[in-house]
Coordinates of C-alpha atoms in Angstrom, one line a residue:
M597 CA 0.0 0.0 0.0
R598 CA 2.8 2.4 0.8
K599 CA 4.4 1.8 -2.6
K600 CA 1.1 2.6 -4.2
W601 CA 0.9 5.9 -2.2
F602 CA 4.4 6.9 -3.3
K603 CA 3.8 6.0 -6.9
R604 CA 0.8 8.4 -6.9
A605 CA 2.9 11.1 -5.2
M606 CA 5.5 10.8 -7.9
S607 CA 3.0 11.8 -10.5
V608 CA 2.5 15.3 -8.9
S609 CA 4.2 18.3 -10.5
L610 CA 4.8 19.2 -7.7
C611 CA 18.1 47.0 4.4
T612 CA 21.2 46.4 3.4
A613 CA 24.1 44.9 5.3
M614 CA 22.8 45.5 8.8
M615 CA 24.6 42.5 10.3
A616 CA 28.1 42.8 11.6
G617 CA 30.4 40.0 10.4
T618 CA 29.7 36.8 8.6
L619 CA 27.6 33.9 9.7
A620 CA 30.7 31.7 9.8
A621 CA 32.5 34.1 12.1
T622 CA 29.5 34.2 14.4
A623 CA 29.3 30.4 14.5
V624 CA 33.0 30.0 15.0
T625 CA 33.0 32.5 18.0
A626 CA 30.0 30.9 19.6
Q627 CA 31.2 27.3 19.3
A628 CA 34.8 28.1 20.3
E629 CA 33.4 28.8 23.7
S630 CA 31.5 25.5 23.9
D631 CA 34.1 23.4 22.2
F632 CA 31.5 22.1 19.7
D633 CA 33.4 20.0 17.1
W634 CA 32.4 21.6 13.7
K635 CA 35.1 19.6 12.0
K636 CA 33.8 16.2 13.1
Y637 CA 32.8 15.3 9.5
E638 CA 35.6 17.0 7.7
G639 CA 36.3 15.6 4.3
T640 CA 32.7 14.4 3.8
T641 CA 30.8 15.3 0.7
I642 CA 27.0 15.8 0.9
E643 CA 24.4 16.5 -1.8
I644 CA 21.3 18.7 -1.5
Q645 CA 18.5 19.3 -3.9
M646 CA 17.0 22.8 -3.7
V647 CA 13.9 24.4 -5.2
Q648 CA 14.3 27.9 -6.8
H649 CA 13.6 30.2 -3.9
T650 CA 15.1 33.1 -2.0
A651 CA 15.9 30.6 0.8
S652 CA 18.0 28.5 -1.5
E653 CA 19.7 31.5 -3.0
A654 CA 20.7 32.6 0.5
M655 CA 22.0 29.1 1.3
V656 CA 24.2 29.1 -1.8
K657 CA 25.7 32.4 -0.9
K658 CA 26.8 31.0 2.5
L659 CA 28.0 27.6 1.3
E660 CA 31.6 28.7 1.2
D661 CA 31.4 29.8 4.8
F662 CA 29.8 26.5 5.8
E663 CA 32.5 24.5 4.0
E664 CA 35.3 26.5 5.6
L665 CA 33.7 26.1 9.1
T666 CA 33.1 22.3 8.8
G667 CA 35.3 20.9 6.1
I668 CA 32.2 19.4 4.6
H669 CA 31.9 19.7 0.8
V670 CA 28.4 20.5 -0.5
E671 CA 27.1 19.6 -4.0
Y672 CA 23.8 21.2 -4.9
S673 CA 21.2 21.6 -7.6
I674 CA 18.5 24.2 -8.0
T675 CA 15.3 23.3 -9.9
P676 CA 12.2 25.4 -10.6
E677 CA 9.2 24.4 -8.5
S678 CA 7.2 23.2 -11.6
S679 CA 9.5 20.2 -11.9
Y680 CA 11.2 20.1 -8.6
F681 CA 9.1 17.6 -6.7
D682 CA 9.1 15.1 -9.5
K683 CA 12.9 15.2 -9.3
V684 CA 12.9 14.7 -5.6
S685 CA 10.4 11.9 -5.8
T686 CA 12.5 10.0 -8.4
S687 CA 15.7 10.5 -6.4
L688 CA 14.2 9.2 -3.1
A689 CA 12.6 6.2 -4.8
S690 CA 15.9 5.1 -6.2
G691 CA 17.1 4.2 -2.7
S692 CA 20.6 5.3 -3.6
G693 CA 20.9 7.7 -0.7
S694 CA 21.3 10.6 -3.1
P695 CA 20.5 13.4 -2.3
D696 CA 21.4 13.4 1.4
L697 CA 19.1 16.5 1.9
F698 CA 16.3 18.1 0.0
M699 CA 13.9 21.1 0.4
S700 CA 10.3 20.2 0.9
G701 CA 6.9 21.4 1.9
A702 CA 4.9 19.6 4.6
Y703 CA 2.4 18.0 2.2
Q704 CA 5.1 16.3 0.2
L705 CA 6.7 14.9 3.4
W706 CA 3.4 13.0 4.1
D707 CA 4.0 11.0 1.0
Y708 CA 7.7 10.6 1.4
S709 CA 7.5 9.6 5.0
A710 CA 4.8 7.1 4.3
A711 CA 7.2 5.4 1.9
G712 CA 9.9 5.4 4.6
Y713 CA 12.1 7.9 2.8
V714 CA 12.5 10.6 5.5
E715 CA 14.8 10.6 8.5
D716 CA 13.3 11.7 11.9
L717 CA 15.4 14.7 12.9
D718 CA 14.5 14.2 16.6
T719 CA 17.4 11.7 16.5
F720 CA 19.8 14.7 16.3
L721 CA 17.8 17.3 18.1
K722 CA 17.7 15.1 21.3
D723 CA 21.4 14.3 21.1
P724 CA 23.4 16.9 23.1
E725 CA 26.6 15.9 21.3
M726 CA 25.0 16.7 17.9
I727 CA 23.6 20.2 18.6
T728 CA 25.3 23.4 19.5
P729 CA 24.3 25.1 22.8
D730 CA 23.2 28.2 21.0
Y731 CA 21.0 26.5 18.4
D732 CA 17.9 27.4 20.5
Y733 CA 15.2 25.2 19.2
D734 CA 12.6 27.1 21.2
D735 CA 13.4 30.2 19.1
F736 CA 11.6 28.7 16.1
V737 CA 8.1 29.9 15.3
Q738 CA 6.7 26.8 16.9
S739 CA 3.7 26.5 14.6
A740 CA 6.2 26.3 11.7
V741 CA 8.1 23.5 13.4
N742 CA 4.8 21.7 14.4
A743 CA 3.7 21.8 10.8
L744 CA 6.6 19.5 10.0
K745 CA 5.7 16.9 12.7
W746 CA 3.5 14.0 11.9
S747 CA 2.8 10.6 13.3
G748 CA 2.5 8.9 9.9
V749 CA -1.1 7.8 10.6
P750 CA -3.6 9.1 8.1
G751 CA -6.1 11.4 9.8
D752 CA -3.7 12.3 12.6
P753 CA -3.2 16.1 12.7
V754 CA 0.3 17.7 12.4
G755 CA 2.1 18.7 15.5
A756 CA 3.1 15.4 17.0
G757 CA 5.2 12.5 15.9
Q758 CA 8.4 12.5 13.9
Q759 CA 10.2 15.8 13.1
L760 CA 10.2 15.3 9.3
G761 CA 12.0 18.6 8.5
L762 CA 13.0 21.9 10.0
P763 CA 11.8 25.2 8.5
L764 CA 13.7 27.6 6.4
A765 CA 10.8 30.0 5.7
F766 CA 7.0 29.8 5.6
E767 CA 4.0 31.7 4.5
V768 CA 0.6 32.5 6.0
Y769 CA -2.4 33.8 4.0
T770 CA -3.5 37.4 4.2
M771 CA -4.8 40.1 2.0
A772 CA -2.6 42.7 0.1
Y773 CA -4.3 45.6 -1.5
N774 CA -3.6 48.7 -3.6
K775 CA -3.9 51.7 -1.3
K776 CA -4.5 54.0 -4.3
A777 CA -7.4 51.9 -5.6
F778 CA -9.2 52.1 -2.2
E779 CA -8.5 55.8 -1.6
E780 CA -9.6 56.9 -5.1
N781 CA -12.8 55.0 -4.9
G782 CA -13.6 55.9 -1.3
I783 CA -13.6 52.3 -0.1
E784 CA -12.5 51.0 3.3
V785 CA -10.3 47.9 3.5
P786 CA -12.8 45.0 3.8
R787 CA -12.8 43.2 7.2
T788 CA -15.7 40.9 6.5
Y789 CA -16.9 38.7 3.6
D790 CA -19.8 41.0 2.9
Q791 CA -17.5 44.0 2.7
L792 CA -15.2 42.1 0.4
L793 CA -18.0 41.4 -2.0
E794 CA -19.1 45.1 -1.9
A795 CA -15.5 46.1 -2.7
C796 CA -15.4 43.6 -5.6
D797 CA -18.5 45.3 -7.1
K798 CA -16.9 48.7 -6.8
L799 CA -13.4 47.9 -8.0
Q800 CA -14.0 46.1 -11.3
K801 CA -12.2 48.0 -14.0
W802 CA -10.8 50.3 -11.4
N803 CA -7.6 51.0 -13.4
G804 CA -8.8 50.4 -17.0
D805 CA -10.6 47.7 -18.9
N806 CA -8.1 45.0 -18.0
S807 CA -8.2 45.7 -14.3
Y808 CA -10.3 43.8 -11.7
A809 CA -10.9 43.6 -8.0
V810 CA -9.4 40.5 -6.5
A811 CA -6.7 38.0 -7.5
V812 CA -6.8 34.4 -6.2
R813 CA -5.4 31.2 -7.5
G814 CA -7.5 29.2 -9.9
A815 CA -5.2 26.8 -11.8
R816 CA -6.2 23.1 -12.0
D817 CA -3.8 21.9 -9.4
W818 CA -3.5 21.5 -5.6
G819 CA -1.9 25.0 -5.3
T820 CA -5.3 26.6 -5.8
I821 CA -6.9 25.0 -2.7
H822 CA -4.2 25.5 0.0
P823 CA -3.9 29.3 0.3
A824 CA -7.0 31.6 0.7
Y825 CA -9.6 29.0 -0.2
M826 CA -8.6 26.5 2.5
S827 CA -8.1 29.3 5.0
M828 CA -11.6 30.5 4.5
F829 CA -13.0 27.0 4.2
A830 CA -11.7 26.2 7.7
A831 CA -12.9 29.6 9.0
H832 CA -16.4 28.5 8.0
G833 CA -16.1 25.5 10.2
A834 CA -15.7 23.1 7.2
K835 CA -13.3 20.1 7.1
D836 CA -11.9 18.1 4.2
F837 CA -12.1 14.7 5.9
A838 CA -13.4 13.0 9.0
I839 CA -12.6 9.6 10.5
E840 CA -15.6 7.2 10.5
G841 CA -14.7 3.8 11.8
D842 CA -11.4 2.8 10.1
K843 CA -11.9 5.1 7.1
L844 CA -11.3 8.6 6.1
V845 CA -14.5 10.1 4.7
S846 CA -14.7 13.3 2.7
Q847 CA -16.6 16.2 4.2
V848 CA -16.3 18.6 1.3
N849 CA -20.1 18.6 0.6
S850 CA -21.1 19.6 4.2
P851 CA -23.4 22.6 4.7
E852 CA -20.4 24.6 5.9
A853 CA -18.3 23.7 2.9
V854 CA -21.2 24.5 0.5
A855 CA -21.8 27.9 2.1
M856 CA -18.1 28.8 1.9
T857 CA -17.7 27.7 -1.7
E858 CA -20.8 29.6 -2.7
F859 CA -19.2 32.7 -1.2
F860 CA -15.9 32.0 -2.9
V861 CA -17.5 31.4 -6.3
D862 CA -19.6 34.6 -5.9
M863 CA -16.4 36.5 -5.2
I864 CA -14.6 35.2 -8.3
K865 CA -17.6 36.0 -10.5
R866 CA -18.1 39.5 -9.1
G867 CA -14.4 40.5 -8.7
G868 CA -12.0 38.0 -10.2
S869 CA -9.9 38.0 -13.3
P870 CA -11.4 36.7 -16.5
S871 CA -8.4 34.4 -16.7
W872 CA -8.9 33.2 -13.1
S873 CA -8.8 29.5 -14.1
K874 CA -5.2 29.8 -15.2
Y875 CA -3.9 31.8 -12.2
T876 CA -1.0 30.7 -10.0
W877 CA 0.7 32.5 -7.1
Y878 CA 2.9 34.2 -9.7
D879 CA 0.0 35.7 -11.7
C880 CA -1.6 37.0 -8.5
G881 CA 1.5 38.8 -7.4
V882 CA 2.3 40.2 -10.9
D883 CA -1.3 41.5 -11.4
L884 CA -1.1 43.4 -8.1
G885 CA 2.3 44.9 -9.1
T886 CA 1.1 46.0 -12.6
G887 CA -2.1 47.6 -11.2
N888 CA -4.4 45.0 -12.8
A889 CA -5.6 43.6 -9.5
A890 CA -6.8 45.8 -6.6
M891 CA -6.5 43.0 -4.0
V892 CA -4.7 39.7 -3.6
L893 CA -5.8 36.9 -1.2
D894 CA -2.7 34.8 -1.1
A895 CA 0.7 34.2 0.6
D896 CA 1.7 37.2 2.7
N897 CA 5.2 37.2 1.2
N898 CA 4.0 37.1 -2.4
P899 CA 3.1 40.8 -2.8
V900 CA 6.1 41.9 -0.8
H901 CA 8.4 41.3 -3.7
Q902 CA 6.2 43.6 -5.9
N903 CA 6.4 46.4 -3.3
W904 CA 10.1 46.9 -2.8
E905 CA 11.2 50.2 -4.2
G906 CA 11.3 50.0 -8.0
A907 CA 10.2 46.4 -8.2
S908 CA 6.9 47.1 -10.0
E909 CA 4.6 49.8 -11.3
E910 CA 2.6 49.8 -8.1
A911 CA 5.6 49.6 -5.7
G912 CA 4.8 51.8 -2.7
N913 CA 1.1 51.6 -3.2
I914 CA 0.7 48.1 -1.7
A915 CA -0.4 47.5 1.9
F916 CA -1.4 44.4 3.9
A917 CA -4.3 43.3 6.1
P918 CA -5.6 40.0 7.5
L919 CA -8.0 38.0 5.5
P920 CA -11.6 39.1 5.8
V921 CA -13.8 37.0 8.2
A922 CA -17.5 36.1 8.3
K923 CA -18.1 38.7 11.1
E924 CA -15.9 41.1 12.9
G925 CA -14.2 39.5 15.9
D926 CA -13.9 36.1 14.3
P927 CA -10.4 34.5 14.6
Q928 CA -8.0 35.2 11.7
I929 CA -7.6 31.5 10.6
S930 CA -4.9 30.7 8.1
N931 CA -3.5 27.6 6.4
Y932 CA 0.3 27.1 6.4
W933 CA 3.0 26.5 3.9
T934 CA 6.6 25.8 4.9
W935 CA 9.8 25.4 3.0
S936 CA 12.0 23.1 5.1
V937 CA 15.1 21.0 4.9
A938 CA 14.6 17.3 5.2
M939 CA 17.0 14.3 5.3
N940 CA 16.9 11.2 3.1
S941 CA 16.7 8.2 5.3
A942 CA 18.9 6.3 2.9
S943 CA 21.7 8.9 3.3
Q944 CA 25.2 7.5 4.0
N945 CA 26.3 10.8 5.5
K946 CA 23.7 11.6 8.1
G947 CA 26.0 13.3 10.6
A948 CA 27.4 15.7 8.0
A949 CA 23.9 16.2 6.6
W950 CA 22.6 17.2 10.1
Y951 CA 25.4 19.7 10.4
Y952 CA 24.1 21.3 7.2
I953 CA 20.6 21.4 8.6
M954 CA 21.7 22.8 11.9
Y955 CA 23.8 25.6 10.3
F956 CA 21.2 26.6 7.7
T957 CA 18.3 26.6 10.2
S958 CA 20.2 28.6 12.8
K959 CA 19.2 32.0 14.2
D960 CA 22.2 33.6 12.5
F961 CA 21.5 32.2 9.1
A962 CA 17.7 33.0 9.4
K963 CA 18.6 36.6 10.1
Y964 CA 21.0 36.8 7.2
A965 CA 18.6 35.2 4.8
T966 CA 15.8 37.5 5.8
I967 CA 17.6 40.8 6.1
E968 CA 20.0 40.5 3.2
G969 CA 18.2 37.9 1.1
N970 CA 14.6 38.9 1.6
S971 CA 13.7 35.3 2.3
L972 CA 10.2 35.5 3.9
D973 CA 8.6 34.7 6.3
P974 CA 11.5 34.0 8.7
A975 CA 11.1 30.8 10.8
R976 CA 12.8 32.3 13.8
T977 CA 11.1 34.5 16.4
S978 CA 14.3 36.4 17.1
V979 CA 14.2 37.7 13.5
W980 CA 10.6 38.9 13.8
E981 CA 11.6 40.7 17.0
S982 CA 14.8 42.2 15.6
E983 CA 15.1 45.9 14.9
E984 CA 16.7 45.1 11.6
F985 CA 13.6 43.2 10.4
K986 CA 11.3 45.9 11.6
T987 CA 13.3 48.5 9.8
L988 CA 13.3 46.4 6.6
M989 CA 9.5 46.0 6.7
E990 CA 8.7 49.6 7.2
G991 CA 8.1 49.9 3.5
Q992 CA 5.5 47.1 3.7
P993 CA 2.7 48.7 5.7
G994 CA 0.5 46.3 7.7
Y995 CA 2.6 43.3 6.9
I996 CA 3.9 42.6 10.4
E997 CA 0.5 43.5 11.9
A998 CA -1.4 41.1 9.6
Y999 CA 1.1 38.4 10.5
E1000 CA 0.7 39.0 14.2
A1001 CA -3.1 39.0 13.9
T1002 CA -3.0 35.7 12.1
I1003 CA -0.1 33.5 13.3
N1004 CA -1.8 32.3 16.5
D1005 CA -4.6 30.6 14.5
T1006 CA -2.3 29.3 11.7
T1007 CA -1.7 25.6 11.2
I1008 CA -2.0 23.1 8.4
L1009 CA -5.7 22.8 8.0
F1010 CA -5.8 19.8 5.8
T1011 CA -6.1 16.3 7.1
P1012 CA -2.8 14.6 6.6
Q1013 CA -3.1 11.6 4.3
P1014 CA -1.0 10.1 1.5
Y1015 CA -3.3 11.0 -1.4
F1016 CA -3.2 14.7 -0.6
F1017 CA -2.2 15.8 -4.1
E1018 CA -4.7 13.6 -5.9
T1019 CA -7.6 14.8 -3.7
T1020 CA -6.7 18.5 -3.8
T1021 CA -6.1 18.5 -7.5
E1022 CA -9.6 17.0 -7.9
W1023 CA -10.8 19.8 -5.6
A1024 CA -9.3 22.5 -7.8
A1025 CA -10.9 20.9 -10.9
A1026 CA -14.3 20.8 -9.2
L1027 CA -13.9 24.5 -8.2
Q1028 CA -13.2 25.4 -11.8
D1029 CA -16.2 23.4 -13.0
I1030 CA -18.5 25.0 -10.5
V1031 CA -17.4 28.5 -11.5
A1032 CA -17.8 27.6 -15.2
G1033 CA -21.4 26.5 -14.5
K1034 CA -21.0 22.8 -15.2
Y1035 CA -23.2 21.9 -12.3
D1036 CA -26.7 23.1 -11.4
S1037 CA -25.5 24.2 -8.0
V1038 CA -22.5 24.3 -5.7
Q1039 CA -24.0 21.4 -3.8
D1040 CA -24.1 19.2 -6.9
G1041 CA -20.5 20.0 -7.7
L1042 CA -19.3 19.2 -4.2
D1043 CA -21.3 16.1 -4.0
A1044 CA -19.5 14.9 -7.1
L1045 CA -16.2 15.9 -5.6
K1046 CA -16.9 14.0 -2.4
E1047 CA -17.4 10.8 -4.4
K1048 CA -14.0 11.2 -6.1
M1049 CA -12.2 12.0 -2.9
D1050 CA -13.8 9.0 -1.1
M1051 CA -12.6 6.8 -3.9
A1052 CA -9.1 8.2 -3.8
V1053 CA -8.6 7.3 -0.1
S1054 CA -10.7 4.1 -0.2
D1055 CA -7.7 1.8 0.4
I1056 CA -6.7 3.5 3.6
D1057 CA -7.5 1.2 6.5
L1058 CA -6.8 2.8 9.8
S1059 CA -7.0 -0.5 11.7
M1060 CA -3.6 -1.3 10.1
Y1061 CA -1.8 1.4 12.2

């Protein structure tokens, strides 16, 4: 059964220098006092597969420092996300032990760990000889760490079990908006769903014939479901699956799920892009930067890169707020995405690989990657609290405030299970079909989706765990 799960998983396509000194110098000074042996694995060569991301760019810039500190040689590859997970899946399935390390999201780790391909990092975290005294595990944003813990039992929530990876960066889901669009049209930033729909009506063609009110993802893949849609889905009290007996049973056609999806479809029809069904995170961000979209409901770090000085036409006009809620006072619930480093369980160089993880998930590196590399959101609380970070984000009004309003109710809102990509891709397809009018009602569309999702997970027997 686990081989079947992994086979399915493989089919998924899945400001300024404010810091004194280099990361290597900081690490050398700190560890000289504690006599930690950074040279323990000198002469070892390790391999890491990275996705194209600001976090990987920051790691590459510090590889020379890491190699000088440890004597460990690092070979790496960087692959665009569109083909990255296929590459990782193929490598892990080979059983060769290559790569030793790889970047991953939490959802992918459910598949990989079910197949036995991921090392439990608690092995190292709980060994005092393998961790530096200043590593400070408690400094991590704990929800980001918990998002990478899982028992391996389908239906069990994240937050307990094996530590499948450690976070480099993460994202929560908030709203970004064009201040000029709202000021020129006399509209207040929406705080509720009703206000959001009213803003959609007023902001269509706000900046010319090609402009529209709100950008959200719509492509026919899993990436459409996990940002704003899933955050609002859970805020309505809806769930993707429930455990009934020894089975996972889809709940996507519940009254709460129908009500939320009716709202979401209405929002797309009243305020979305005519090309919504092709939209990815990239399109959402670009449309905000070009002045086509007045609002974006997506990853909080996505619009930031459109808002640095000179980065886009609308740079300086973009601000941030929490996602709207059903009624004012409701919690700001958000789904989670993490970019983490995980270890191949077949690696022949686990000690050296752990040194890499420890170095590149340290407080010092997180600060460097964030302040100098704009790698967001930082996974370390000390970075969020630093004056350097606060100064950096002064040009992103509302960003830190939206994060602070959201982070306490942020977690992975999906039910962990090994057919995640199959079921969420079906979900995105159903959402497209509902918007396109292929069903008489949202209820009919979600009823059909439930049948497909139940079939996808039908071979999971929880009595076997």
